[in-house]
Amino acid sequence: MKFQQNVDLQSLNTMAVPSVARYFFIAQTLEDIRLALAFASKEKLSVFVLGGGSNSLLPEKLDGLVIQPLLKGVECIENSAESSWVRAGAGENWHDFVMHCLSAQYYGLENLAYIPGLVGAAPIQNIGAYGVELKDVFHSLEAMDRATGEMQTFNFSDCEFAYRESVFKNRLKDRMIIASVTFRLQRQAACNLSYPALASALEREADGKNPEKVAEAVIKLRQRKLPDPEYIPNAGSFFKNPVITEAKASALKLAHPKAVIFDVDGSHKKVAAGWLIDAAGWKGREAFQVRVHDQQALVLTNPNRVSRHHILTLADAIRKDIEQRFGITLEREPGLFSE
Ligand code: EPU
């Protein structure tokens, strides 16, 4: 058992905030996780679970044990005429897994290509992009109860998925450690082009559309709009797209005809938070040493690698401004890790 002490986590979170963990431990097996939990309980340490660090705002000091579950393995566990059930370990890199499935001709994950992070974190916030959410391809997951070390299976309805939400961010927050996720993928190639920006990117494809081309287009779109955390630290979208009532959406459209608004259901609409922040003049601005990305105002970047306090201060200023201008409240997307 290797428990490292006073470990710098700056390179393990894509926002590159400085953060030091009192103890840090990489778990490669379920038994490793159980031993780490036993150590924490014996030493009376708080436990924090870190995935790929792509949706977390770490504090400067983590006084406890940080476990990074890097359980590996990808296998097809069942096939039917239409579907394949593919299980991936929580520690698999998400994008590599998407590309592996594509080359093995298991379809359905293409629209989610190039999202940073690990497989195990994907269900927690029900990752989504270009018209597909994780819940659309999810079958089940296996997770360990932190209190007992017992494994539990979570089927679709147990996960209580919603837009960037699941039971693991709410009722079961900090209670379970996800070990593997099983996806139900399709054996027939089909393309989901419901997202307008993706459909128009593929319109120019002369020789037909297929899932490989969809993945390629998604990768290009993301590379164009979103900063590469390797060079410009960021955590993707910093706010969720707010869901507002139909009446509020009509009033917004009347006052701002260019506002970008999508349908949700009969009585609700979703506003592009990027449009709100952009329209308020924040795009490309730097304040508190943190910068609003100049290609996509929904992304805050941390070029100076400052602590999360600075990032939260800018986020708060943006939130207040949007509230004043549009009467709409923005909700943060990345988790605070310890709250
Ligand atoms: N827009 C602006 N100005 C901006 C940014 C966006 O006017 O600075 C407008 C765009 O022109 C577009 C609309 O807002 O009409 C939506 O923009 P985009 O297609 O870039 O998507 P988004 O709604 O801003 C969401 C997800 C992204 C995901 C994209 C593509 C959330 C919070 N974000 O962004 O997810 O990649 O859709 O599907 O739902 C993430 O969660 O980290 C993430 C990157």
Coordinates of C-alpha atoms and ligand atoms in Angstrom, one line a residue:
M1 CA 0.0 0.0 0.0
K2 CA 1.6 3.3 -1.1
F3 CA 0.0 6.3 0.6
Q4 CA 1.9 9.3 -0.7
Q5 CA 2.1 12.3 1.6
N6 CA 1.7 16.0 0.9
V7 CA 1.0 15.5 -2.8
D8 CA 0.6 18.4 -5.2
L9 CA -2.6 17.9 -7.2
Q10 CA -2.1 20.9 -9.6
S11 CA -1.3 18.6 -12.5
L12 CA -4.2 16.3 -11.6
N13 CA -6.9 18.9 -12.1
T14 CA -7.6 20.4 -15.5
M15 CA -8.2 23.9 -13.9
A16 CA -4.6 23.6 -12.7
V17 CA -5.5 25.1 -9.3
P18 CA -2.8 24.6 -6.6
S19 CA -3.9 22.0 -4.2
V20 CA -2.0 19.8 -1.7
A21 CA -3.4 16.5 -0.4
R22 CA -2.3 15.3 3.0
Y23 CA -2.5 11.7 1.7
F24 CA -2.9 10.5 -1.9
F25 CA -3.5 7.0 -3.1
I26 CA -4.1 5.4 -6.5
A27 CA -6.4 2.4 -6.3
Q28 CA -6.1 -0.2 -9.1
T29 CA -8.5 -2.8 -7.7
L30 CA -11.5 -3.0 -5.5
E31 CA -9.3 -4.5 -2.8
D32 CA -7.1 -1.4 -3.0
I33 CA -10.1 0.9 -2.4
R34 CA -11.2 -1.2 0.6
L35 CA -7.7 -1.0 2.1
A36 CA -7.6 2.7 1.5
L37 CA -11.0 3.2 3.2
A38 CA -9.8 1.1 6.1
F39 CA -6.7 3.3 6.5
A40 CA -8.8 6.5 6.4
S41 CA -11.1 5.1 9.0
K42 CA -8.2 4.0 11.3
E43 CA -6.5 7.3 11.0
K44 CA -9.8 9.3 11.2
L45 CA -9.2 10.9 7.8
S46 CA -11.8 12.5 5.5
V47 CA -11.9 10.7 2.2
F48 CA -12.1 12.6 -1.2
V49 CA -12.4 10.7 -4.5
L50 CA -10.7 12.3 -7.5
G51 CA -11.4 11.1 -11.1
G52 CA -9.8 12.9 -14.1
G53 CA -10.0 16.2 -12.2
S54 CA -11.8 17.8 -15.2
N55 CA -14.9 19.0 -13.4
S56 CA -13.6 19.8 -10.0
L57 CA -12.4 23.0 -8.2
L58 CA -10.0 21.8 -5.6
P59 CA -9.3 23.7 -2.4
E60 CA -5.7 24.7 -1.6
K61 CA -5.4 22.1 1.1
L62 CA -7.1 18.7 1.3
D63 CA -6.7 17.6 4.9
G64 CA -7.4 13.9 4.4
L65 CA -7.0 11.0 2.0
V66 CA -7.5 11.6 -1.7
I67 CA -8.3 8.3 -3.5
Q68 CA -8.0 8.1 -7.3
P69 CA -9.7 4.9 -8.5
L70 CA -7.9 3.9 -11.7
L71 CA -9.6 0.5 -12.2
K72 CA -9.1 -0.5 -15.9
G73 CA -10.6 -2.8 -18.4
V74 CA -13.0 -2.7 -21.3
E75 CA -15.1 -5.8 -22.3
C76 CA -18.2 -6.6 -24.3
I77 CA -20.3 -8.6 -21.9
E78 CA -23.3 -9.4 -24.0
N79 CA -24.6 -9.1 -27.6
S80 CA -28.0 -9.2 -29.2
A81 CA -28.9 -8.7 -32.8
E82 CA -29.2 -4.9 -32.3
S83 CA -27.1 -4.1 -29.2
S84 CA -23.8 -4.8 -27.4
W85 CA -23.4 -4.2 -23.7
V86 CA -19.9 -2.9 -23.1
R87 CA -18.4 -2.5 -19.6
A88 CA -15.5 -0.1 -18.8
G89 CA -13.5 0.3 -15.7
A90 CA -13.9 3.7 -13.9
G91 CA -10.3 4.6 -14.5
E92 CA -10.4 4.3 -18.3
N93 CA -9.9 7.6 -20.2
W94 CA -13.3 8.7 -21.5
H95 CA -12.2 9.8 -25.0
D96 CA -10.0 6.7 -25.5
F97 CA -13.0 4.5 -24.6
V98 CA -15.3 6.3 -27.1
M99 CA -12.7 5.8 -29.8
H100 CA -12.2 2.2 -28.9
C101 CA -15.9 1.5 -29.1
L102 CA -16.1 3.3 -32.5
S103 CA -13.3 1.2 -33.9
A104 CA -14.9 -2.0 -32.5
Q105 CA -18.2 -0.9 -34.2
Y106 CA -20.2 -0.3 -31.1
Y107 CA -22.1 2.8 -31.9
G108 CA -23.8 5.6 -29.9
L109 CA -20.9 7.3 -28.1
E110 CA -19.6 9.4 -31.0
N111 CA -21.3 12.7 -30.1
L112 CA -19.5 12.4 -26.7
A113 CA -16.0 12.2 -28.2
Y114 CA -13.2 14.4 -26.9
I115 CA -14.7 15.1 -23.5
P116 CA -11.9 15.2 -20.9
G117 CA -12.1 12.9 -17.8
L118 CA -12.5 9.3 -16.8
V119 CA -15.3 6.8 -17.4
G120 CA -16.2 6.7 -13.7
A121 CA -17.0 10.4 -13.4
A122 CA -19.2 10.5 -16.5
P123 CA -22.4 9.3 -14.8
I124 CA -22.0 11.6 -11.8
Q125 CA -22.8 14.7 -13.9
N126 CA -24.5 12.8 -16.7
I127 CA -22.1 14.3 -19.3
G128 CA -23.6 15.5 -22.5
A129 CA -22.7 17.1 -25.7
Y130 CA -24.0 17.6 -29.3
G131 CA -27.4 16.1 -28.7
V132 CA -26.5 13.1 -26.6
E133 CA -26.3 12.6 -22.8
L134 CA -24.7 9.7 -21.0
K135 CA -28.1 8.6 -19.9
D136 CA -29.0 7.8 -23.5
V137 CA -26.4 5.1 -23.7
F138 CA -26.2 4.0 -20.1
H139 CA -27.2 0.5 -18.9
S140 CA -25.9 0.2 -15.3
L141 CA -22.9 0.7 -13.0
E142 CA -21.2 -1.0 -10.2
A143 CA -20.2 1.1 -7.2
M144 CA -18.8 0.6 -3.7
D145 CA -20.5 1.9 -0.7
R146 CA -17.9 3.9 1.2
A147 CA -19.4 3.1 4.6
T148 CA -19.5 -0.7 4.2
G149 CA -17.2 -1.6 1.3
E150 CA -20.1 -3.5 -0.3
M151 CA -20.7 -3.4 -4.1
Q152 CA -24.0 -2.3 -5.4
T153 CA -25.5 -2.3 -8.9
F154 CA -27.3 0.8 -10.1
N155 CA -29.7 0.5 -13.0
F156 CA -30.9 3.4 -15.1
S157 CA -33.8 4.5 -12.8
D158 CA -31.6 4.2 -9.6
C159 CA -29.3 6.9 -11.0
E160 CA -32.0 9.6 -11.2
F161 CA -30.3 11.2 -14.2
A162 CA -31.2 14.8 -15.3
Y163 CA -29.4 17.6 -17.1
R164 CA -25.9 17.5 -15.6
E165 CA -27.4 15.7 -12.5
S166 CA -27.6 12.3 -11.0
V167 CA -28.2 10.7 -7.6
F168 CA -24.4 10.7 -7.1
K169 CA -24.4 14.5 -7.0
N170 CA -27.4 14.7 -4.7
R171 CA -28.8 12.1 -2.3
L172 CA -25.8 9.8 -2.6
K173 CA -23.2 12.6 -2.8
D174 CA -19.8 11.3 -1.4
R175 CA -21.4 8.0 -0.5
M176 CA -20.4 5.7 -3.4
I177 CA -17.2 5.0 -5.4
I178 CA -18.0 4.1 -9.0
A179 CA -15.9 1.0 -10.1
S180 CA -17.3 0.3 -13.6
V181 CA -20.0 1.5 -16.0
T182 CA -21.9 -0.6 -18.6
F183 CA -23.2 0.9 -21.8
R184 CA -25.8 -0.4 -24.2
L185 CA -24.4 0.4 -27.6
Q186 CA -25.8 -0.2 -31.1
R187 CA -24.5 -2.6 -33.7
Q188 CA -26.0 -0.7 -36.6
A189 CA -24.3 2.5 -37.5
A190 CA -26.6 5.5 -37.1
C191 CA -26.0 9.2 -36.7
N192 CA -27.6 11.6 -34.2
L193 CA -27.5 15.0 -35.9
S194 CA -30.1 16.6 -33.7
Y195 CA -27.7 19.4 -32.6
P196 CA -27.8 22.2 -35.2
A197 CA -24.1 23.0 -35.0
L198 CA -23.2 19.4 -35.6
A199 CA -25.7 18.9 -38.4
S200 CA -24.3 22.0 -40.2
A201 CA -20.7 20.8 -39.7
L202 CA -21.6 17.6 -41.5
E203 CA -23.7 19.2 -44.2
R204 CA -20.4 19.8 -46.1
E205 CA -19.6 16.1 -46.1
A206 CA -19.9 15.1 -49.7
D207 CA -19.5 11.3 -49.4
G208 CA -22.2 10.5 -46.8
K209 CA -22.4 10.6 -43.0
N210 CA -21.4 7.8 -40.6
P211 CA -20.4 7.6 -36.9
E212 CA -16.7 8.0 -37.7
K213 CA -17.5 11.3 -39.4
V214 CA -19.7 12.4 -36.5
A215 CA -16.8 11.8 -34.1
E216 CA -14.4 13.6 -36.4
A217 CA -16.8 16.6 -36.6
V218 CA -17.4 16.7 -32.8
I219 CA -13.6 16.6 -32.2
K220 CA -13.1 19.5 -34.6
L221 CA -15.9 21.5 -33.1
R222 CA -14.6 21.0 -29.6
Q223 CA -11.0 21.8 -30.6
R224 CA -12.2 25.1 -32.2
K225 CA -14.5 26.3 -29.4
L226 CA -13.0 24.8 -26.2
P227 CA -9.5 25.5 -24.9
D228 CA -7.2 22.5 -24.5
P229 CA -6.6 22.1 -20.8
E230 CA -3.0 20.9 -21.5
Y231 CA -2.2 24.5 -22.6
I232 CA -5.0 26.7 -21.1
P233 CA -6.3 25.3 -17.8
N234 CA -10.1 25.0 -17.7
A235 CA -13.0 22.8 -16.6
G236 CA -15.2 23.0 -19.6
S237 CA -18.5 24.8 -19.2
F238 CA -18.4 26.6 -15.9
F239 CA -22.2 27.1 -15.7
K240 CA -25.2 25.0 -16.7
N241 CA -27.6 26.3 -19.3
P242 CA -30.4 27.7 -17.2
V243 CA -33.9 26.2 -17.6
I244 CA -36.5 29.0 -17.5
T245 CA -40.3 29.2 -17.9
E246 CA -41.9 29.7 -21.2
A247 CA -43.1 33.2 -20.1
K248 CA -39.6 34.3 -19.1
A249 CA -38.2 33.0 -22.3
S250 CA -40.7 35.0 -24.4
A251 CA -39.9 38.1 -22.4
L252 CA -36.1 37.5 -23.0
K253 CA -36.6 37.0 -26.7
L254 CA -38.7 40.2 -27.0
A255 CA -36.0 42.2 -25.2
H256 CA -33.1 40.4 -26.9
P257 CA -34.1 38.9 -30.3
K258 CA -30.7 37.3 -30.7
A259 CA -30.9 35.3 -27.4
V260 CA -30.2 31.5 -28.0
I261 CA -33.1 29.5 -26.6
F262 CA -33.9 25.8 -26.9
D263 CA -37.1 23.8 -26.2
V264 CA -37.1 21.6 -23.1
D265 CA -40.8 20.7 -22.7
G266 CA -44.2 22.3 -23.1
S267 CA -43.6 24.9 -20.3
H268 CA -39.8 25.2 -20.1
K269 CA -37.0 26.5 -22.3
K270 CA -33.2 26.4 -21.9
V271 CA -31.1 29.5 -22.5
A272 CA -27.5 29.3 -23.7
A273 CA -25.6 30.6 -20.7
G274 CA -22.7 31.3 -23.1
W275 CA -24.9 33.7 -25.0
L276 CA -26.0 35.5 -21.8
I277 CA -22.4 35.9 -20.6
D278 CA -21.3 36.9 -24.1
A279 CA -24.1 39.4 -24.5
A280 CA -23.1 40.9 -21.1
G281 CA -19.7 41.7 -22.5
W282 CA -17.6 39.2 -20.5
K283 CA -16.2 37.2 -23.4
G284 CA -12.4 37.4 -23.5
R285 CA -12.3 39.5 -20.3
E286 CA -9.7 38.9 -17.5
A287 CA -10.5 39.7 -13.9
F288 CA -9.0 38.4 -10.6
Q289 CA -6.3 36.8 -12.8
V290 CA -8.9 34.5 -14.3
R291 CA -10.1 34.7 -18.0
V292 CA -13.4 34.2 -19.8
H293 CA -12.5 32.2 -22.9
D294 CA -12.6 34.2 -26.1
Q295 CA -14.2 31.5 -28.2
Q296 CA -16.9 30.4 -25.8
A297 CA -18.0 32.6 -22.9
L298 CA -19.3 29.7 -20.9
V299 CA -15.7 28.5 -20.2
L300 CA -13.6 30.2 -17.5
T301 CA -9.8 29.6 -17.9
N302 CA -7.1 29.8 -15.4
P303 CA -4.0 30.8 -17.4
N304 CA -2.2 32.1 -14.3
R305 CA -2.8 28.9 -12.4
V306 CA -4.3 30.7 -9.4
S307 CA -6.3 29.2 -6.6
R308 CA -10.0 28.4 -6.8
H309 CA -10.8 31.5 -4.7
H310 CA -10.0 33.7 -7.6
I311 CA -12.1 31.6 -10.0
L312 CA -15.1 31.6 -7.7
T313 CA -14.8 35.4 -7.2
L314 CA -15.0 36.0 -11.0
A315 CA -17.8 33.4 -11.3
D316 CA -19.7 35.3 -8.6
A317 CA -19.3 38.6 -10.4
I318 CA -20.6 37.1 -13.6
R319 CA -23.5 35.4 -11.8
K320 CA -24.6 38.7 -10.2
D321 CA -24.2 40.6 -13.5
I322 CA -26.4 38.1 -15.4
E323 CA -29.0 38.2 -12.6
Q324 CA -29.2 42.0 -12.7
R325 CA -29.3 42.2 -16.5
F326 CA -31.6 39.3 -17.4
G327 CA -33.2 38.2 -14.1
I328 CA -31.7 34.7 -14.7
T329 CA -29.6 32.8 -12.1
L330 CA -26.6 30.8 -13.3
E331 CA -25.7 27.6 -11.6
R332 CA -22.1 26.4 -11.4
E333 CA -21.3 23.2 -13.1
P334 CA -17.9 22.0 -11.7
G335 CA -18.1 20.6 -8.2
L336 CA -16.3 22.2 -5.2
F337 CA -14.8 18.8 -4.3
S338 CA -15.2 19.4 -0.6
E339 CA -18.2 21.5 0.5
Ligands
EPU1 N1 -23.0 31.2 -27.7 C1 -22.7 32.6 -27.8 N2 -21.6 33.1 -27.2 C2 -20.7 32.3 -26.5 C3 -21.0 30.9 -26.4 C4 -22.1 30.4 -27.0 O1 -23.5 33.3 -28.4 O2 -19.7 32.8 -26.1 C5 -24.1 30.7 -28.3 C6 -23.7 29.8 -29.5 O3 -23.6 30.6 -30.7 C7 -24.8 28.8 -29.7 C8 -25.3 28.6 -28.3 O4 -24.8 29.7 -27.5 O5 -25.8 29.3 -30.5 C9 -24.8 27.3 -27.7 O6 -23.4 27.2 -27.7 P1 -22.6 25.8 -27.8 O7 -23.1 25.1 -29.0 O8 -21.2 26.1 -27.8 O9 -23.0 25.0 -26.6 P2 -23.3 25.4 -25.1 O10 -24.8 25.3 -24.8 O11 -22.6 26.6 -24.7 C10 -23.3 22.9 -24.2 C11 -22.6 22.1 -23.1 C12 -21.2 21.8 -23.5 C13 -21.3 21.0 -24.9 C14 -22.0 21.8 -25.9 C15 -22.2 21.1 -27.2 C16 -23.6 22.8 -21.0 C17 -23.4 23.6 -19.7 N3 -22.6 22.8 -21.9 O12 -22.6 24.2 -24.3 O13 -20.6 20.9 -22.6 O14 -20.0 20.6 -25.3 O15 -23.3 22.2 -25.4 O16 -23.2 20.2 -27.0 O17 -24.6 22.2 -21.2 C18 -19.3 20.9 -20.6 O18 -20.3 20.5 -20.0 O19 -18.2 21.1 -20.0 C19 -19.4 21.2 -22.0 C20 -18.4 21.7 -22.7

